Amino acid sequence: MNTCSESGPPHDALFFVLAYLPVFELVSMSQVCKSLRDVINNDILPWLNVIVEPPLNTRLSDDILRKITSKANGRVRVLSLMNCVKVTDDGLLKVVEENHFITKLYTPGCTSITPEGFIRAVKLLTNDNHRLKSLKVSGIYNMKKEDLETLHSLINLNQAQQKKGKIFYHEYRKCSSLRHEEIDGSVDVDVCPKCHEVRMVFDCPGVFCPRKKQHQTIECRGCDHCIPRCEECGICITGLELAEAACADALCLECWLQLPKCNFCNKPYCNQHAHQGCRFSGSSGFVCTTCHAKFC
């Protein structure tokens, strides 16, 4: 197979692919050869949507973020930082100051960003009648009801727009970060009706929900701190319906019965963590990581 230097510049079709790649893939491709590096670094289009997810998120600092976003020459449209714990208020504000056309600002799990810093960033982005379409702040510590009301007012959400459709825990956990806006609307968090904290609030999808069946007056809506939910079907579960899994996620008894079990401890993984099981050639089933460490 010819190398990049032998085959000349990259094919024109590559330009159409780059715009769909996440930041980690772009950075990796830019290190393959000089031709690819020049194409990626000199093309603005791939950098208009800066989406940082694992494994790059743990390495991303303020300086690296600013260097990445600078490639768009102030034209970043989507800034999605998923669990980027090293990014601070200062880093976010510097990027926002240099990119006034951001329409989607996502910082879920960015624990070094404060509610005050995020609100300052949103204020900068809503100057001159610029319209932010959606915000994601779940996982930012100490977000208060007053902060949420400020965010709503800044992006001009009226009372009707603030009312969301039902958000199901299992659907939210399984879909990609870019599809979250289709599920949770313009702002992802809400005030939990149970604990009154600002968190992601989920609904119960079960028609025959055990809580609804036993206590007709109880609303099965709340954050995952107040109401544990099955990782597979999203139904709310109590201690009686909670079944033990090989991973840390909760399962209802019905889903537990349907999932494949570890050959040793008879515990299943949820589908999201099924890849963690150890499989051996010539044998059926799998062994969970805990049993593998003990017996294999």
C-alpha positions as a LaTeX table, in Angstrom:
\begin{tabular}{lrrr}
\hline
Residue & $x$ (\AA) & $y$ (\AA) & $z$ (\AA) \\
\hline
Met1 & 0.00 & 0.00 & 0.00 \\
Asn2 & 1.31 & 3.43 & $-0.91$ \\
Thr3 & 2.06 & 5.95 & 1.81 \\
Cys4 & 0.64 & 9.47 & 1.75 \\
Ser5 & 3.97 & 10.85 & 0.48 \\
Glu6 & 3.98 & 8.36 & $-2.42$ \\
Ser7 & 0.36 & 8.81 & $-3.41$ \\
Gly8 & 0.26 & 12.61 & $-3.26$ \\
Pro9 & $-2.39$ & 14.80 & $-1.65$ \\
Pro10 & $-5.44$ & 13.18 & $-0.01$ \\
His11 & $-8.40$ & 12.38 & $-2.23$ \\
Asp12 & $-11.05$ & 15.10 & $-2.51$ \\
Ala13 & $-13.61$ & 12.76 & $-0.90$ \\
Leu14 & $-11.73$ & 13.15 & 2.38 \\
Phe15 & $-12.96$ & 16.73 & 2.69 \\
Phe16 & $-16.56$ & 15.48 & 2.94 \\
Val17 & $-15.67$ & 12.96 & 5.66 \\
Leu18 & $-13.74$ & 15.31 & 7.94 \\
Ala19 & $-16.76$ & 17.39 & 8.92 \\
Tyr20 & $-18.41$ & 14.31 & 10.48 \\
Leu21 & $-15.47$ & 13.19 & 12.61 \\
Pro22 & $-15.18$ & 13.93 & 16.35 \\
Val23 & $-12.23$ & 15.96 & 17.61 \\
Phe24 & $-10.31$ & 12.90 & 18.79 \\
Glu25 & $-10.41$ & 11.36 & 15.31 \\
Leu26 & $-9.35$ & 14.64 & 13.70 \\
Val27 & $-6.38$ & 14.98 & 16.04 \\
Ser28 & $-5.37$ & 11.36 & 15.43 \\
Met29 & $-5.62$ & 11.71 & 11.64 \\
Ser30 & $-3.56$ & 14.90 & 11.68 \\
Gln31 & $-0.65$ & 12.86 & 13.08 \\
Val32 & $-0.67$ & 10.25 & 10.29 \\
Cys33 & 1.27 & 12.25 & 7.73 \\
Lys34 & 2.05 & 15.82 & 6.66 \\
Ser35 & $-0.54$ & 15.85 & 3.87 \\
Leu36 & $-3.38$ & 14.91 & 6.22 \\
Arg37 & $-2.13$ & 17.31 & 8.87 \\
Asp38 & $-2.16$ & 20.23 & 6.45 \\
Val39 & $-5.61$ & 19.36 & 5.10 \\
Ile40 & $-7.14$ & 19.08 & 8.59 \\
Asn41 & $-5.47$ & 22.14 & 10.08 \\
Asn42 & $-6.20$ & 24.40 & 7.13 \\
Asp43 & $-9.86$ & 23.44 & 6.68 \\
Ile44 & $-12.32$ & 25.37 & 8.88 \\
Leu45 & $-15.33$ & 23.11 & 8.28 \\
Pro46 & $-14.27$ & 20.16 & 10.52 \\
Trp47 & $-13.78$ & 22.53 & 13.46 \\
Leu48 & $-17.16$ & 24.27 & 13.37 \\
Asn49 & $-18.59$ & 21.55 & 15.66 \\
Val50 & $-16.15$ & 20.91 & 18.51 \\
Ile51 & $-17.37$ & 17.73 & 20.21 \\
Val52 & $-15.05$ & 16.37 & 22.89 \\
Glu53 & $-15.87$ & 12.90 & 24.25 \\
Pro54 & $-13.82$ & 10.02 & 25.72 \\
Pro55 & $-10.93$ & 9.35 & 25.47 \\
Leu56 & $-9.91$ & 12.95 & 24.75 \\
Asn57 & $-12.03$ & 14.49 & 27.52 \\
Thr58 & $-9.68$ & 13.57 & 30.38 \\
Arg59 & $-6.72$ & 15.18 & 28.61 \\
Leu60 & $-8.42$ & 18.40 & 27.59 \\
Ser61 & $-7.18$ & 21.51 & 29.41 \\
Asp62 & $-8.01$ & 25.19 & 28.96 \\
Asp63 & $-4.99$ & 25.74 & 26.73 \\
Ile64 & $-5.66$ & 22.68 & 24.55 \\
Leu65 & $-9.32$ & 23.64 & 24.19 \\
Arg66 & $-8.42$ & 27.14 & 23.07 \\
Lys67 & $-5.88$ & 25.77 & 20.58 \\
Ile68 & $-8.48$ & 23.38 & 19.11 \\
Thr69 & $-11.25$ & 25.98 & 18.82 \\
Ser70 & $-8.88$ & 28.52 & 17.26 \\
Lys71 & $-8.79$ & 26.39 & 14.11 \\
Ala72 & $-12.35$ & 27.56 & 13.32 \\
Asn73 & $-11.24$ & 31.21 & 13.21 \\
Gly74 & $-14.03$ & 32.35 & 15.53 \\
Arg75 & $-16.79$ & 30.41 & 13.75 \\
Val76 & $-17.46$ & 27.53 & 16.18 \\
Arg77 & $-21.16$ & 26.66 & 16.12 \\
Val78 & $-21.35$ & 23.72 & 18.55 \\
Leu79 & $-19.18$ & 23.43 & 21.65 \\
Ser80 & $-19.80$ & 20.09 & 23.36 \\
Leu81 & $-17.49$ & 19.23 & 26.27 \\
Met82 & $-18.51$ & 15.89 & 27.78 \\
Asn83 & $-17.03$ & 15.29 & 31.26 \\
Cys84 & $-14.03$ & 17.52 & 30.58 \\
Val85 & $-13.05$ & 17.92 & 34.24 \\
Lys86 & $-9.93$ & 20.01 & 33.55 \\
Val87 & $-11.74$ & 22.79 & 31.69 \\
Thr88 & $-12.39$ & 25.78 & 33.97 \\
Asp89 & $-14.50$ & 28.93 & 33.86 \\
Asp90 & $-11.54$ & 30.88 & 32.44 \\
Gly91 & $-11.01$ & 28.40 & 29.62 \\
Leu92 & $-14.69$ & 28.36 & 28.68 \\
Leu93 & $-14.99$ & 32.15 & 28.76 \\
Lys94 & $-11.92$ & 32.65 & 26.57 \\
Val95 & $-13.33$ & 30.30 & 23.95 \\
Val96 & $-16.75$ & 31.98 & 24.08 \\
Glu97 & $-15.19$ & 35.44 & 23.78 \\
Glu98 & $-13.49$ & 34.33 & 20.57 \\
Asn99 & $-16.53$ & 32.48 & 19.13 \\
His100 & $-19.71$ & 34.57 & 19.25 \\
Phe101 & $-21.73$ & 32.32 & 16.95 \\
Ile102 & $-22.05$ & 29.27 & 19.21 \\
Thr103 & $-25.66$ & 28.03 & 19.14 \\
Lys104 & $-25.23$ & 24.89 & 21.26 \\
Leu105 & $-23.20$ & 24.94 & 24.46 \\
Tyr106 & $-22.83$ & 21.60 & 26.25 \\
Thr107 & $-20.72$ & 21.14 & 29.41 \\
Pro108 & $-22.26$ & 18.14 & 31.24 \\
Gly109 & $-19.96$ & 16.66 & 33.84 \\
Cys110 & $-17.45$ & 19.52 & 33.57 \\
Thr111 & $-17.01$ & 19.76 & 37.32 \\
Ser112 & $-14.40$ & 22.55 & 37.22 \\
Ile113 & $-16.94$ & 24.90 & 35.62 \\
Thr114 & $-19.16$ & 26.76 & 38.07 \\
Pro115 & $-22.78$ & 27.87 & 37.57 \\
Glu116 & $-21.57$ & 31.48 & 37.72 \\
Gly117 & $-18.95$ & 30.87 & 35.02 \\
Phe118 & $-21.44$ & 29.09 & 32.78 \\
Ile119 & $-23.98$ & 31.90 & 33.15 \\
Arg120 & $-21.31$ & 34.49 & 32.24 \\
Ala121 & $-20.56$ & 32.48 & 29.10 \\
Val122 & $-24.26$ & 32.34 & 28.18 \\
Lys123 & $-24.58$ & 36.11 & 28.73 \\
Leu124 & $-21.75$ & 36.71 & 26.28 \\
Leu125 & $-23.41$ & 34.45 & 23.72 \\
Thr126 & $-26.82$ & 36.10 & 24.04 \\
Asn127 & $-25.59$ & 39.64 & 23.35 \\
Asp128 & $-26.80$ & 41.41 & 20.19 \\
Asn129 & $-29.90$ & 39.20 & 19.92 \\
His130 & $-27.86$ & 36.09 & 19.17 \\
Arg131 & $-29.98$ & 33.03 & 19.90 \\
Leu132 & $-28.69$ & 29.99 & 21.74 \\
Lys133 & $-30.65$ & 26.87 & 20.78 \\
Ser134 & $-29.72$ & 24.50 & 23.60 \\
Leu135 & $-27.68$ & 24.22 & 26.78 \\
Lys136 & $-26.46$ & 21.16 & 28.69 \\
Val137 & $-25.31$ & 21.65 & 32.28 \\
Ser138 & $-26.11$ & 18.36 & 34.07 \\
Gly139 & $-23.32$ & 17.42 & 36.46 \\
Ile140 & $-22.15$ & 20.97 & 37.14 \\
Tyr141 & $-22.03$ & 21.31 & 40.92 \\
Asn142 & $-24.21$ & 23.68 & 42.97 \\
Met143 & $-26.62$ & 24.66 & 40.22 \\
Lys144 & $-29.57$ & 26.35 & 41.94 \\
Lys145 & $-33.16$ & 27.03 & 40.92 \\
Glu146 & $-32.29$ & 30.73 & 40.53 \\
Asp147 & $-29.43$ & 29.82 & 38.14 \\
Leu148 & $-31.80$ & 27.73 & 36.05 \\
Glu149 & $-34.30$ & 30.60 & 35.89 \\
Thr150 & $-31.50$ & 32.92 & 34.76 \\
Leu151 & $-30.53$ & 30.53 & 31.96 \\
His152 & $-34.15$ & 30.29 & 30.84 \\
Ser153 & $-34.46$ & 34.06 & 30.72 \\
Leu154 & $-31.19$ & 34.48 & 28.82 \\
Ile155 & $-32.23$ & 32.13 & 26.03 \\
Asn156 & $-35.76$ & 33.58 & 26.01 \\
Leu157 & $-37.67$ & 30.46 & 26.96 \\
Asn158 & $-41.26$ & 31.17 & 27.85 \\
Gln159 & $-43.30$ & 28.98 & 30.18 \\
Ala160 & $-44.74$ & 26.90 & 27.33 \\
Gln161 & $-41.29$ & 26.22 & 25.87 \\
Gln162 & $-39.94$ & 25.17 & 29.26 \\
Lys163 & $-42.41$ & 22.28 & 29.43 \\
Lys164 & $-40.65$ & 19.21 & 28.09 \\
Gly165 & $-41.89$ & 15.95 & 26.79 \\
Lys166 & $-41.22$ & 12.81 & 28.81 \\
Ile167 & $-37.55$ & 11.94 & 29.27 \\
Phe168 & $-36.83$ & 8.26 & 29.83 \\
Tyr169 & $-33.67$ & 7.28 & 31.69 \\
His170 & $-32.76$ & 4.26 & 29.55 \\
Glu171 & $-33.21$ & 6.15 & 26.27 \\
Tyr172 & $-31.12$ & 9.08 & 27.47 \\
Arg173 & $-28.29$ & 6.84 & 28.67 \\
Lys174 & $-28.10$ & 4.86 & 25.46 \\
Cys175 & $-28.28$ & 7.65 & 22.87 \\
Ser176 & $-25.30$ & 9.70 & 21.71 \\
Ser177 & $-24.59$ & 13.14 & 23.17 \\
Leu178 & $-25.64$ & 14.82 & 19.93 \\
Arg179 & $-29.09$ & 13.24 & 20.09 \\
His180 & $-29.71$ & 14.38 & 23.65 \\
Glu181 & $-31.23$ & 17.62 & 22.45 \\
Glu182 & $-33.97$ & 15.63 & 20.68 \\
Ile183 & $-34.90$ & 14.15 & 24.05 \\
Asp184 & $-34.38$ & 16.83 & 26.68 \\
Gly185 & $-35.14$ & 20.08 & 24.85 \\
Ser186 & $-33.37$ & 23.43 & 25.18 \\
Val187 & $-32.07$ & 22.98 & 28.75 \\
Asp188 & $-31.33$ & 19.49 & 30.00 \\
Val189 & $-31.85$ & 19.99 & 33.73 \\
Asp190 & $-34.98$ & 20.73 & 35.74 \\
Val191 & $-36.01$ & 21.07 & 39.38 \\
Cys192 & $-36.56$ & 17.56 & 40.78 \\
Pro193 & $-40.07$ & 17.34 & 42.32 \\
Lys194 & $-38.71$ & 15.04 & 45.06 \\
Cys195 & $-35.52$ & 16.70 & 46.38 \\
His196 & $-36.01$ & 20.11 & 44.72 \\
Glu197 & $-32.43$ & 20.05 & 43.43 \\
Val198 & $-31.52$ & 21.08 & 39.87 \\
Arg199 & $-30.71$ & 17.82 & 38.10 \\
Met200 & $-31.70$ & 15.66 & 35.17 \\
Val201 & $-35.31$ & 14.62 & 35.82 \\
Phe202 & $-36.67$ & 11.39 & 34.31 \\
Asp203 & $-40.13$ & 9.89 & 33.79 \\
Cys204 & $-41.20$ & 6.29 & 34.27 \\
Pro205 & $-42.09$ & 4.48 & 31.02 \\
Gly206 & $-43.73$ & 1.49 & 32.69 \\
Val207 & $-47.48$ & 1.09 & 32.14 \\
Phe208 & $-47.59$ & $-1.39$ & 35.01 \\
Cys209 & $-45.09$ & 0.44 & 37.19 \\
Pro210 & $-44.93$ & $-1.13$ & 40.70 \\
Arg211 & $-44.94$ & 2.31 & 42.35 \\
Lys212 & $-47.98$ & 3.43 & 40.40 \\
Lys213 & $-49.70$ & 0.14 & 41.12 \\
Gln214 & $-49.08$ & 0.27 & 44.88 \\
His215 & $-49.35$ & 4.03 & 45.45 \\
Gln216 & $-51.64$ & 5.71 & 42.96 \\
Thr217 & $-50.81$ & 9.18 & 44.29 \\
Ile218 & $-47.03$ & 8.89 & 43.86 \\
Glu219 & $-45.55$ & 10.50 & 40.77 \\
Cys220 & $-42.84$ & 8.35 & 39.23 \\
Arg221 & $-40.90$ & 11.40 & 38.09 \\
Gly222 & $-37.63$ & 12.51 & 39.66 \\
Cys223 & $-33.86$ & 12.55 & 39.39 \\
Asp224 & $-31.90$ & 9.29 & 39.54 \\
His225 & $-30.76$ & 10.17 & 43.08 \\
Cys226 & $-34.36$ & 10.07 & 44.31 \\
Ile227 & $-35.77$ & 7.28 & 42.12 \\
Pro228 & $-33.50$ & 4.39 & 41.04 \\
Arg229 & $-34.27$ & 3.16 & 37.52 \\
Cys230 & $-33.55$ & 0.06 & 35.49 \\
Glu231 & $-30.69$ & 0.56 & 33.07 \\
Glu232 & $-32.45$ & $-1.51$ & 30.40 \\
Cys233 & $-36.10$ & $-0.45$ & 30.45 \\
Gly234 & $-36.02$ & 2.74 & 32.54 \\
Ile235 & $-38.78$ & 1.66 & 34.92 \\
Cys236 & $-38.49$ & 2.92 & 38.50 \\
Ile237 & $-37.46$ & 0.16 & 40.89 \\
Thr238 & $-37.65$ & $-0.31$ & 44.65 \\
Gly239 & $-35.54$ & $-2.63$ & 46.82 \\
Leu240 & $-37.93$ & $-5.53$ & 46.19 \\
Glu241 & $-37.67$ & $-5.28$ & 42.39 \\
Leu242 & $-33.93$ & $-4.43$ & 42.32 \\
Ala243 & $-31.83$ & $-7.28$ & 40.90 \\
Glu244 & $-28.05$ & $-7.44$ & 41.27 \\
Ala245 & $-25.94$ & $-7.03$ & 38.13 \\
Ala246 & $-22.27$ & $-7.73$ & 37.40 \\
Cys247 & $-21.81$ & $-4.02$ & 36.63 \\
Ala248 & $-22.71$ & $-1.10$ & 38.88 \\
Asp249 & $-25.98$ & $-0.37$ & 37.10 \\
Ala250 & $-29.43$ & $-1.20$ & 38.46 \\
Leu251 & $-31.72$ & $-3.76$ & 36.82 \\
Cys252 & $-35.34$ & $-4.69$ & 37.39 \\
Leu253 & $-36.09$ & $-8.37$ & 37.92 \\
Glu254 & $-37.75$ & $-8.79$ & 34.51 \\
Cys255 & $-34.75$ & $-7.43$ & 32.61 \\
Trp256 & $-32.37$ & $-9.41$ & 34.85 \\
Leu257 & $-34.09$ & $-12.66$ & 33.85 \\
Gln258 & $-33.72$ & $-11.92$ & 30.14 \\
Leu259 & $-30.01$ & $-11.04$ & 30.10 \\
Pro260 & $-27.13$ & $-13.58$ & 29.74 \\
Lys261 & $-25.47$ & $-14.51$ & 33.04 \\
Cys262 & $-21.88$ & $-15.01$ & 34.20 \\
Asn263 & $-20.91$ & $-18.71$ & 34.25 \\
Phe264 & $-19.69$ & $-18.42$ & 37.86 \\
Cys265 & $-21.80$ & $-15.90$ & 39.81 \\
Asn266 & $-24.95$ & $-15.96$ & 37.62 \\
Lys267 & $-25.04$ & $-12.17$ & 37.38 \\
Pro268 & $-25.71$ & $-10.39$ & 34.07 \\
Tyr269 & $-24.21$ & $-7.27$ & 32.59 \\
Cys270 & $-26.57$ & $-4.64$ & 31.24 \\
Asn271 & $-26.30$ & $-4.36$ & 27.46 \\
Gln272 & $-24.25$ & $-1.18$ & 27.75 \\
His273 & $-21.51$ & $-3.01$ & 29.66 \\
Ala274 & $-21.81$ & $-6.46$ & 28.09 \\
His275 & $-18.45$ & $-5.96$ & 26.35 \\
Gln276 & $-16.70$ & $-6.16$ & 29.74 \\
Gly277 & $-17.39$ & $-9.89$ & 30.05 \\
Cys278 & $-14.51$ & $-12.26$ & 29.28 \\
Arg279 & $-15.28$ & $-14.88$ & 26.65 \\
Phe280 & $-13.23$ & $-17.98$ & 25.87 \\
Ser281 & $-13.03$ & $-19.85$ & 22.59 \\
Gly282 & $-14.88$ & $-23.16$ & 22.63 \\
Ser283 & $-17.14$ & $-22.25$ & 25.54 \\
Ser284 & $-20.54$ & $-20.61$ & 25.66 \\
Gly285 & $-21.47$ & $-17.72$ & 27.92 \\
Phe286 & $-19.03$ & $-15.36$ & 29.60 \\
Val287 & $-17.22$ & $-14.67$ & 32.86 \\
Cys288 & $-17.59$ & $-11.28$ & 34.55 \\
Thr289 & $-14.43$ & $-9.34$ & 35.42 \\
Thr290 & $-14.81$ & $-10.01$ & 39.16 \\
Cys291 & $-15.04$ & $-13.79$ & 38.74 \\
His292 & $-12.29$ & $-13.74$ & 36.13 \\
Ala293 & $-9.93$ & $-12.14$ & 38.65 \\
Lys294 & $-10.91$ & $-14.71$ & 41.31 \\
Phe295 & $-11.02$ & $-17.98$ & 39.41 \\
Cys296 & $-9.29$ & $-17.63$ & 36.01 \\
\hline
\end{tabular}
